Amino acid sequence: MTQERCEQCAQPMAAYDAIHYGSMETGHRLLCTQCFNVEVARRYGMTDLENVRLEPIDMVDSAGDSHRFHFQMRLLGPNMIVLDAFELREDVRAGYEFRTVGEPDDDVLTLLGRLVEKLR
């Protein structure tokens, strides 16, 4: 499987981390989540976005099965940030998925805590 590269930072990215960003007038670029957040923040004049990459966590369900959850944080404008938790199967989002929504100035660890509570 070939891995795409972010058109902004040129780093390789997994398919689940790729976002097509742009418009019909200006064209679209393939960006990683980190660069996407920077572009959206720049567009709305936001200078204090906490743009972090969260490491996956493992959780065990009531049947004793282990689940690894990956995280993706996306800035969706000046008033909304979304934090997703999802499982992967063969590098594709599959299995359980959870989401919490907050505001861009919310503490990322507080959002993560709310999301982990949903996972439990």
mmCIF file of C-alpha atoms in Angstrom, residues 68-117:
data_model
loop_
_atom_site.group_PDB
_atom_site.id
_atom_site.type_symbol
_atom_site.label_atom_id
_atom_site.label_comp_id
_atom_site.label_asym_id
_atom_site.label_seq_id
_atom_site.Cartn_x
_atom_site.Cartn_y
_atom_site.Cartn_z
ATOM 1 C CA ARG A 68 -7.002 0.214 20.400
ATOM 2 C CA PHE A 69 -8.436 3.683 19.869
ATOM 3 C CA HIS A 70 -6.716 6.288 17.715
ATOM 4 C CA PHE A 71 -7.546 9.983 17.982
ATOM 5 C CA GLN A 72 -8.061 12.769 15.485
ATOM 6 C CA MET A 73 -8.685 16.398 16.441
ATOM 7 C CA ARG A 74 -10.118 18.737 13.787
ATOM 8 C CA LEU A 75 -10.810 22.438 13.941
ATOM 9 C CA LEU A 76 -14.078 23.101 12.098
ATOM 10 C CA GLY A 77 -14.170 26.879 12.285
ATOM 11 C CA PRO A 78 -13.922 29.564 14.922
ATOM 12 C CA ASN A 79 -16.504 27.944 17.218
ATOM 13 C CA MET A 80 -16.043 24.172 16.974
ATOM 14 C CA ILE A 81 -13.419 21.525 17.506
ATOM 15 C CA VAL A 82 -14.111 17.809 17.100
ATOM 16 C CA LEU A 83 -12.198 15.001 18.775
ATOM 17 C CA ASP A 84 -12.769 11.516 17.348
ATOM 18 C CA ALA A 85 -11.727 8.156 18.805
ATOM 19 C CA PHE A 86 -11.792 5.213 16.423
ATOM 20 C CA GLU A 87 -10.485 1.717 15.857
ATOM 21 C CA LEU A 88 -8.488 0.674 12.800
ATOM 22 C CA ARG A 89 -8.547 -2.534 10.810
ATOM 23 C CA GLU A 90 -5.875 -2.787 8.125
ATOM 24 C CA ASP A 91 -5.211 0.981 8.420
ATOM 25 C CA VAL A 92 -8.871 1.873 7.758
ATOM 26 C CA ARG A 93 -11.355 3.249 10.269
ATOM 27 C CA ALA A 94 -13.497 0.305 11.354
ATOM 28 C CA GLY A 95 -15.137 -0.905 14.532
ATOM 29 C CA TYR A 96 -16.113 1.410 17.344
ATOM 30 C CA GLU A 97 -16.078 5.190 16.837
ATOM 31 C CA PHE A 98 -16.803 7.917 19.355
ATOM 32 C CA ARG A 99 -16.830 11.711 19.127
ATOM 33 C CA THR A 100 -16.935 14.729 21.382
ATOM 34 C CA VAL A 101 -17.396 18.334 20.326
ATOM 35 C CA GLY A 102 -16.003 21.410 22.026
ATOM 36 C CA GLU A 103 -14.820 24.937 21.427
ATOM 37 C CA PRO A 104 -11.334 25.771 20.112
ATOM 38 C CA ASP A 105 -10.265 27.299 23.425
ATOM 39 C CA ASP A 106 -11.313 24.211 25.432
ATOM 40 C CA ASP A 107 -8.485 22.327 27.106
ATOM 41 C CA VAL A 108 -7.576 19.328 24.926
ATOM 42 C CA LEU A 109 -7.042 17.076 27.960
ATOM 43 C CA THR A 110 -10.531 17.950 29.233
ATOM 44 C CA LEU A 111 -12.006 17.002 25.833
ATOM 45 C CA LEU A 112 -9.954 13.804 25.871
ATOM 46 C CA GLY A 113 -11.262 12.991 29.349
ATOM 47 C CA ARG A 114 -14.864 13.409 28.179
ATOM 48 C CA LEU A 115 -14.175 11.180 25.189
ATOM 49 C CA VAL A 116 -12.503 8.457 27.273
ATOM 50 C CA GLU A 117 -15.579 8.431 29.516
#
